[in-house]
mmCIF file of C-alpha atoms in Angstrom:
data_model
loop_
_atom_site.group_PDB
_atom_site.id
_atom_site.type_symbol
_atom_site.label_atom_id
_atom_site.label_comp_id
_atom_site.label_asym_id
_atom_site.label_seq_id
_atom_site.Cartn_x
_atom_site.Cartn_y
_atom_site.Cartn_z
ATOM 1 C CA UNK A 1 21.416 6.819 -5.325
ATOM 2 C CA UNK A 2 19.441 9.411 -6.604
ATOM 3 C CA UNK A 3 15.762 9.837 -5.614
ATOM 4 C CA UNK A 4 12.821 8.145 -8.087
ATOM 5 C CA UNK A 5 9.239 8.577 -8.097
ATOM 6 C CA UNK A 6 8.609 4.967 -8.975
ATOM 7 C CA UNK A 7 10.497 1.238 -8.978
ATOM 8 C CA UNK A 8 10.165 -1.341 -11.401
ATOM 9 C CA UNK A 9 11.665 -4.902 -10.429
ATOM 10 C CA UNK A 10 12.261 -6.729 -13.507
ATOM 11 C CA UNK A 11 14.435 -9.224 -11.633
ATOM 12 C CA UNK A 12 14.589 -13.112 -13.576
ATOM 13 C CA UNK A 13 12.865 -11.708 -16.443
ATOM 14 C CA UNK A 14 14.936 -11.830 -19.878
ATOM 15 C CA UNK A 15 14.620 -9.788 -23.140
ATOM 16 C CA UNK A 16 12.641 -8.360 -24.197
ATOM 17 C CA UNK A 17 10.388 -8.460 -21.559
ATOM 18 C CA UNK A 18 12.548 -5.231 -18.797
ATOM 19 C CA UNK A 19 12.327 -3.348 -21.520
ATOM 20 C CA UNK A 20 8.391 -3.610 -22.417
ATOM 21 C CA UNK A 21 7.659 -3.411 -18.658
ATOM 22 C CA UNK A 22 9.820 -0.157 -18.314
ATOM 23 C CA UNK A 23 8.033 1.540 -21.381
ATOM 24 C CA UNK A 24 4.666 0.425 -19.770
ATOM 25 C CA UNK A 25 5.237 1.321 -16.230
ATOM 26 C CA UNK A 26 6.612 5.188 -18.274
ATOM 27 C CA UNK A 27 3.325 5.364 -19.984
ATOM 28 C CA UNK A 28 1.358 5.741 -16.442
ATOM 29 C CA UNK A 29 3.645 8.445 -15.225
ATOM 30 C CA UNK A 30 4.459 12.160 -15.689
ATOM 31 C CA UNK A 31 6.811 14.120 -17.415
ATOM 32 C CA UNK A 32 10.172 14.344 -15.734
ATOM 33 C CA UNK A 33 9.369 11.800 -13.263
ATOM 34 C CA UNK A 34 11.974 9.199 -12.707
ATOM 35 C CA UNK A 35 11.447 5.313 -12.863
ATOM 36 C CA UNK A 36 13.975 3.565 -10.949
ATOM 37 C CA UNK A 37 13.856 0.005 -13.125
ATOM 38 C CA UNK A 38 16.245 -3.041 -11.392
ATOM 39 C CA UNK A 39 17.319 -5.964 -13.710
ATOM 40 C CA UNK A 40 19.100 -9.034 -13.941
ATOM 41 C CA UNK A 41 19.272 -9.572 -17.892
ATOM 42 C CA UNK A 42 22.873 -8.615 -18.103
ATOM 43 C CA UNK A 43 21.740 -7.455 -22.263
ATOM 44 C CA UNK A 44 19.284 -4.709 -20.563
ATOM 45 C CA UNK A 45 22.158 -2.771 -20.165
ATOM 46 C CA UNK A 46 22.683 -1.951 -23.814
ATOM 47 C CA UNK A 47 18.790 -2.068 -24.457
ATOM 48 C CA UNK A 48 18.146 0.319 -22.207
ATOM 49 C CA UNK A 49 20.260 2.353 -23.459
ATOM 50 C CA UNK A 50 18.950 1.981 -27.208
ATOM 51 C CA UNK A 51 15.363 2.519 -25.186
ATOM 52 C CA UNK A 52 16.593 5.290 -23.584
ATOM 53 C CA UNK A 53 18.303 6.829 -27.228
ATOM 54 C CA UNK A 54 14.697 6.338 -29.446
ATOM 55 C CA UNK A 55 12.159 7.396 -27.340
ATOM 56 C CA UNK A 56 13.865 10.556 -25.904
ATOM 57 C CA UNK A 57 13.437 9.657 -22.245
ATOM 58 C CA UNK A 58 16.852 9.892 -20.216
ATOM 59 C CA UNK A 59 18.642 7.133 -19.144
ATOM 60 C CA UNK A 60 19.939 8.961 -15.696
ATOM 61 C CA UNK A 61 22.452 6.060 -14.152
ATOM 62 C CA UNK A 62 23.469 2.643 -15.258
ATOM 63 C CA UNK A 63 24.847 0.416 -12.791
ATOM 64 C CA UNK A 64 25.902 -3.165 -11.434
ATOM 65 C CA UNK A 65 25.354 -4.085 -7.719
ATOM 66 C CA UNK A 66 25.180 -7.328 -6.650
ATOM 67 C CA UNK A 67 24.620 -8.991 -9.392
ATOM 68 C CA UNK A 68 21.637 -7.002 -10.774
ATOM 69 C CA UNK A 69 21.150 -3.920 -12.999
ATOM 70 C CA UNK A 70 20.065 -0.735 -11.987
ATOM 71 C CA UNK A 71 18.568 1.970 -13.954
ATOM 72 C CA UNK A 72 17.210 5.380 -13.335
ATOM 73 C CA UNK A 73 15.194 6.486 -16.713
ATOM 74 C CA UNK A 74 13.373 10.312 -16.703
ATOM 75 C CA UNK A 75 10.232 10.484 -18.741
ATOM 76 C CA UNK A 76 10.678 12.909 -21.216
ATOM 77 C CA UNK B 1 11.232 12.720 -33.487
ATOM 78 C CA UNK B 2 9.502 11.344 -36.491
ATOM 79 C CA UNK B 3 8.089 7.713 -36.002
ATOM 80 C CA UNK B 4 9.912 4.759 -37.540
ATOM 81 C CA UNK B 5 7.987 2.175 -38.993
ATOM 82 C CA UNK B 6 8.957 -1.749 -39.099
ATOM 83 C CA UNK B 7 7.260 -3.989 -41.205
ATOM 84 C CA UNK B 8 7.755 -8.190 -40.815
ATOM 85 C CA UNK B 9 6.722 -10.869 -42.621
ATOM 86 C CA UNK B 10 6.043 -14.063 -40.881
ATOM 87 C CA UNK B 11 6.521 -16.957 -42.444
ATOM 88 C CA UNK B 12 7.214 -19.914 -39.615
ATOM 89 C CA UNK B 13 4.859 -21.586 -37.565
ATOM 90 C CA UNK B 14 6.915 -23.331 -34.741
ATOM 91 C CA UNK B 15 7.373 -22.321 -31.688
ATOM 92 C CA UNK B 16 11.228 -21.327 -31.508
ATOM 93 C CA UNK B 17 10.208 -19.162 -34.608
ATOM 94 C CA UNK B 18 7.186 -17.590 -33.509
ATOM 95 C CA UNK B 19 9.697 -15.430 -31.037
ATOM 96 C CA UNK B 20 11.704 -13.037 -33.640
ATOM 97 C CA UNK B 21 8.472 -11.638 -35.223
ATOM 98 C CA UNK B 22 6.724 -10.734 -31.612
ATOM 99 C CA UNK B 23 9.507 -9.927 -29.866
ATOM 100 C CA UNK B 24 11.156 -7.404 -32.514
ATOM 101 C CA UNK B 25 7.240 -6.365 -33.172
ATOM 102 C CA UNK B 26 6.437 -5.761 -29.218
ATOM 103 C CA UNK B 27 9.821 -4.296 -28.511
ATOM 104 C CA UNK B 28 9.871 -2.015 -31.551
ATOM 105 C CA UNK B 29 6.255 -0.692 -30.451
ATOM 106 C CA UNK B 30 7.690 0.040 -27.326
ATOM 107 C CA UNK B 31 10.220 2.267 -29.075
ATOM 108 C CA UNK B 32 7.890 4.355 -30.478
ATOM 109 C CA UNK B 33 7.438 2.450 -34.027
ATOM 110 C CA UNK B 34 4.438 2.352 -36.056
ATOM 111 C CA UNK B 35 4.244 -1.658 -36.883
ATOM 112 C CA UNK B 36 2.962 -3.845 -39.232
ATOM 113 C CA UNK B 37 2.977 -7.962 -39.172
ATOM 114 C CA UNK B 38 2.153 -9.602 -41.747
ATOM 115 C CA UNK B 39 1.689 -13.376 -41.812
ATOM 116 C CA UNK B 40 1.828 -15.752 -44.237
ATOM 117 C CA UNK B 41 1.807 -19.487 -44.951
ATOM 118 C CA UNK B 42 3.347 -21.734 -41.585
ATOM 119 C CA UNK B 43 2.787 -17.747 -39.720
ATOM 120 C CA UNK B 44 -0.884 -17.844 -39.422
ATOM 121 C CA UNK B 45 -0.574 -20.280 -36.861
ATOM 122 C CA UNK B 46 0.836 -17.535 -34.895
ATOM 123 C CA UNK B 47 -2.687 -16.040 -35.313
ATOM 124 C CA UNK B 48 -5.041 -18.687 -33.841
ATOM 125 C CA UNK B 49 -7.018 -17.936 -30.973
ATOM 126 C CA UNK B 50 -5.957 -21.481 -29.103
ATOM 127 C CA UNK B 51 -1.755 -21.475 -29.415
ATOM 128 C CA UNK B 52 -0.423 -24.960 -29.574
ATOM 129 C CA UNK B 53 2.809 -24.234 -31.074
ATOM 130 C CA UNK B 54 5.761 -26.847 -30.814
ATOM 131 C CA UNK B 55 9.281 -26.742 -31.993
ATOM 132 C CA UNK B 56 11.500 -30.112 -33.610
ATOM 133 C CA UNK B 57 14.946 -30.973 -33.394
ATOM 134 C CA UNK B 58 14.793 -32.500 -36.838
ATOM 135 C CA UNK B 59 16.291 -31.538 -39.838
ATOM 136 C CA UNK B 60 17.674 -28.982 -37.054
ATOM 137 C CA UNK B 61 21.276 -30.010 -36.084
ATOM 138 C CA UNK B 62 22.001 -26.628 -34.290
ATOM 139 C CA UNK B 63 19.446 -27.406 -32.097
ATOM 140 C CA UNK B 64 21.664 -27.750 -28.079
ATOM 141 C CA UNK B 65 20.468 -30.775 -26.310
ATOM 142 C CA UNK B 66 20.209 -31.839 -23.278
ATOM 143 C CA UNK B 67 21.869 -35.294 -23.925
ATOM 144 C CA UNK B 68 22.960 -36.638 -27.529
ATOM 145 C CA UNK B 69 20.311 -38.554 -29.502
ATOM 146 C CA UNK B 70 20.231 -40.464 -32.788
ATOM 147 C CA UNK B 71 17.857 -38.454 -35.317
ATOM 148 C CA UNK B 72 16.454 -41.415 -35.769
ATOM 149 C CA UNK B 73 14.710 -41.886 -32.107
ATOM 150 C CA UNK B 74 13.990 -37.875 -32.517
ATOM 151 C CA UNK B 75 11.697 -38.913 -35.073
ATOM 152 C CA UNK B 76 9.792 -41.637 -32.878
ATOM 153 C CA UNK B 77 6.321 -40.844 -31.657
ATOM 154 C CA UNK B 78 5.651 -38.299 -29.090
ATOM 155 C CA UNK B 79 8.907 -37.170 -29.085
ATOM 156 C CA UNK B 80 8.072 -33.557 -30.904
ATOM 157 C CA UNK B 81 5.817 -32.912 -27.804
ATOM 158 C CA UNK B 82 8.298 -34.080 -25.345
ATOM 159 C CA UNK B 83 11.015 -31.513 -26.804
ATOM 160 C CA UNK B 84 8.229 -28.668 -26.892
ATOM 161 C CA UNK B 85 7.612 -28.861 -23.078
ATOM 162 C CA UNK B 86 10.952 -29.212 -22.264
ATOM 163 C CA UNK B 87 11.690 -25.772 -24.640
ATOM 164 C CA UNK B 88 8.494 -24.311 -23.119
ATOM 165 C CA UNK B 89 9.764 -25.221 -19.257
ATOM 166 C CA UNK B 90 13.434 -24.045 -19.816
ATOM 167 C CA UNK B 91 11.631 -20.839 -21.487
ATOM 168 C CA UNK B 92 9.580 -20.308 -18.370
ATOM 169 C CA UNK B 93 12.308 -21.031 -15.715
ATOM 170 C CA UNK B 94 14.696 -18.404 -17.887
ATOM 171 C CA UNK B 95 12.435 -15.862 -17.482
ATOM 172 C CA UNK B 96 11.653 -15.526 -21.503
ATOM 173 C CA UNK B 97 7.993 -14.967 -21.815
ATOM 174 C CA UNK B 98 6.065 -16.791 -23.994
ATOM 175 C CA UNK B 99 4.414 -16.720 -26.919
ATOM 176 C CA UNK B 100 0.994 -16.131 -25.704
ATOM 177 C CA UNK B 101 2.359 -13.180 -23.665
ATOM 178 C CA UNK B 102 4.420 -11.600 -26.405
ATOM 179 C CA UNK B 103 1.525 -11.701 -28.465
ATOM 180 C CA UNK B 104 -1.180 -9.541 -25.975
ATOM 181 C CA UNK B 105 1.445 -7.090 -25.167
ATOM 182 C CA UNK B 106 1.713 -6.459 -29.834
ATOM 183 C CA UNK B 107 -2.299 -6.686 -29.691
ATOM 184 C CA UNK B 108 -1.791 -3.875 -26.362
ATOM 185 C CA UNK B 109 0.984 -1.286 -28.160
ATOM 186 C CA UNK B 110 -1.282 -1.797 -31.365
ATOM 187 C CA UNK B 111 0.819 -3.467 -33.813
ATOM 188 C CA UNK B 112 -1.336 -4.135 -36.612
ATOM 189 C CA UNK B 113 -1.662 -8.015 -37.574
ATOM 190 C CA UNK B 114 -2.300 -8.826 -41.283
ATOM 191 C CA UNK B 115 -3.158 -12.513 -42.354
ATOM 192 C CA UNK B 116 -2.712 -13.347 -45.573
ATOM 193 C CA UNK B 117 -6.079 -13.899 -47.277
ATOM 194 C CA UNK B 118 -4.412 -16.623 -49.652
ATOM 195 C CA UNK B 119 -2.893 -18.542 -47.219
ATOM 196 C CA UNK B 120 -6.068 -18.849 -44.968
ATOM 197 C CA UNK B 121 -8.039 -19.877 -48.222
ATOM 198 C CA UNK B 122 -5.443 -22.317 -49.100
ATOM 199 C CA UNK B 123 -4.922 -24.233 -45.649
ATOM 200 C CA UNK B 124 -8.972 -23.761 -45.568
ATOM 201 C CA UNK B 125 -9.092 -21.756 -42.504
ATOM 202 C CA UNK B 126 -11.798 -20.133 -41.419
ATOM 203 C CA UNK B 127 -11.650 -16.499 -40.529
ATOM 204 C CA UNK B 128 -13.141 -17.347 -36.807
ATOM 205 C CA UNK B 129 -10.270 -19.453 -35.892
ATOM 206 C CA UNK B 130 -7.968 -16.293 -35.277
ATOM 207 C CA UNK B 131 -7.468 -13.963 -32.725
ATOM 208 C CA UNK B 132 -9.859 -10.654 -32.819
ATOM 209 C CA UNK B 133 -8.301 -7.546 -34.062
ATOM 210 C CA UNK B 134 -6.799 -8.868 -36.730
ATOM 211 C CA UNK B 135 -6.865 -7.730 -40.453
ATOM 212 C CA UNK B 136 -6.971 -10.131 -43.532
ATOM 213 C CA UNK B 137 -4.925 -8.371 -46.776
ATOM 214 C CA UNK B 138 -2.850 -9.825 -49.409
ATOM 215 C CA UNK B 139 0.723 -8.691 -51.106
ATOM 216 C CA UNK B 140 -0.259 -5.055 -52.111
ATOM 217 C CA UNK B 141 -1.620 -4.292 -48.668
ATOM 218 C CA UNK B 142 1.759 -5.480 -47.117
ATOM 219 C CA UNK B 143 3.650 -3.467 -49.488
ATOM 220 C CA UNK B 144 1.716 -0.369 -49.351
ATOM 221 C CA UNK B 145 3.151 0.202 -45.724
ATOM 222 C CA UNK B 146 6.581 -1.997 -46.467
ATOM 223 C CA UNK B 147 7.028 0.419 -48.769
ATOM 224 C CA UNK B 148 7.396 3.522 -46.628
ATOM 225 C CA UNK B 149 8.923 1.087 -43.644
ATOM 226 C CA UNK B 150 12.990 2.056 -42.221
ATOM 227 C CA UNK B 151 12.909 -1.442 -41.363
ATOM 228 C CA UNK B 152 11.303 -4.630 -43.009
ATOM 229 C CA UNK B 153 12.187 -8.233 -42.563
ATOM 230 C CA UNK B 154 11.030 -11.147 -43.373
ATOM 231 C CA UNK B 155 10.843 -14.305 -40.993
#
């Protein structure tokens, strides 16, 4: 897994609510920093990649393990 | 990247419809879009400072339940309240947030609220009854920025 600069555990929490947390926890951190975000909310996958498409920050890795969703987003 | 705007018009004021408007309005603020709300009619209960929004099965046969019941005894006192906690438990246990919650994070990504000045004269409500922040405006003002929206909907 690639290295991140900070994690966000949106485990048991369902839409829209990964996605809202991911763009707030982005707000607080630097430009080409990466936010390592882990979800269960099997529908994150394509939101975060609709996140990822409209705000210009890149979604880095999408993956299943165990059961949850992992995501490593760049700040653009 | 130019900013997309959304504009909604909410009509509804139970609880299972309270969550298109402020979850589209949150999650499209959190995209990046400008955002406009405007509520009308049922809606402005969406707007008061104390929530107490409940849902009802009647007139609502899509509505799953947990065991099959007559309309009839869904109409019998105290059930509407009954159904609304059990919605508002499953909610919580599901991890869907609620209404209350939806509703700081649109008033936190500054999604503009507009109550509809009619509406609030008609029902008699007094300006004081809903949340801070909030603008009062009629038709015109909600298709001034409608006008120049990529997205508008009405709920």
């Amino acid at each position: 897994m690639a290295s991140f600069d900070q994690e966000l555990d949106a485990s048991g929490l369902n839409c829209p609510l990964p996605i809202l947390r991911a763009k707030k926890s982005l707000s607080a951190m630097a430009s080409g920093q990466v936010l390592h975000i882990i979800a269960t909310d099997p529908g994150a996958v394509k939101d975060f990649e609709a996140f990822a498409k409209q705000t210009g920050n890149q979604l880095m890795e999408s993956r299943e393990e165990g059961g949850k969703f992992h995501f490593m987003m760049k700040k653009a | 990247m130019s900013e997309k705007k959304l504009a909604i018009i909410a009509t509804k004021g139970s609880l299972d419809w309270a969550y298109p408007p402020f979850i589209l309005a949150s999650t499209a603020a959190a995209l990046g879009y400008e955002v406009q709300v405007f509520f009308t009619f049922y809606g402005l209960q969406l707007l008061r400072k104390k929530l107490d929004l409940k849902l009802t099965s009647l007139g609502n046969p899509g509505m799953p339940m947990p065991m099959p019941m007559p309309v009839l005894l869904q109409a019998l006192p105290g059930m509407q309240s009954m159904m609304s906690m059990m919605m508002k438990n499953k909610m919580k246990s599901k991890g869907v947030a609620s209404i209350d919650e939806l509703r700081s994070l649109c008033i936190e990504a500054d999604v503009k609220m507009i109550a509809c000045q009619m509406t609030v004269d008609l029902f008699e409500f007094s300006n004081n009854e809903f949340i801070d922040g909030i603008e009062f405006g009629g038709a015109a003002t909600f298709l001034g920025f409608a006008g120049e929206t990529d997205i508008c909907l009405f709920v």
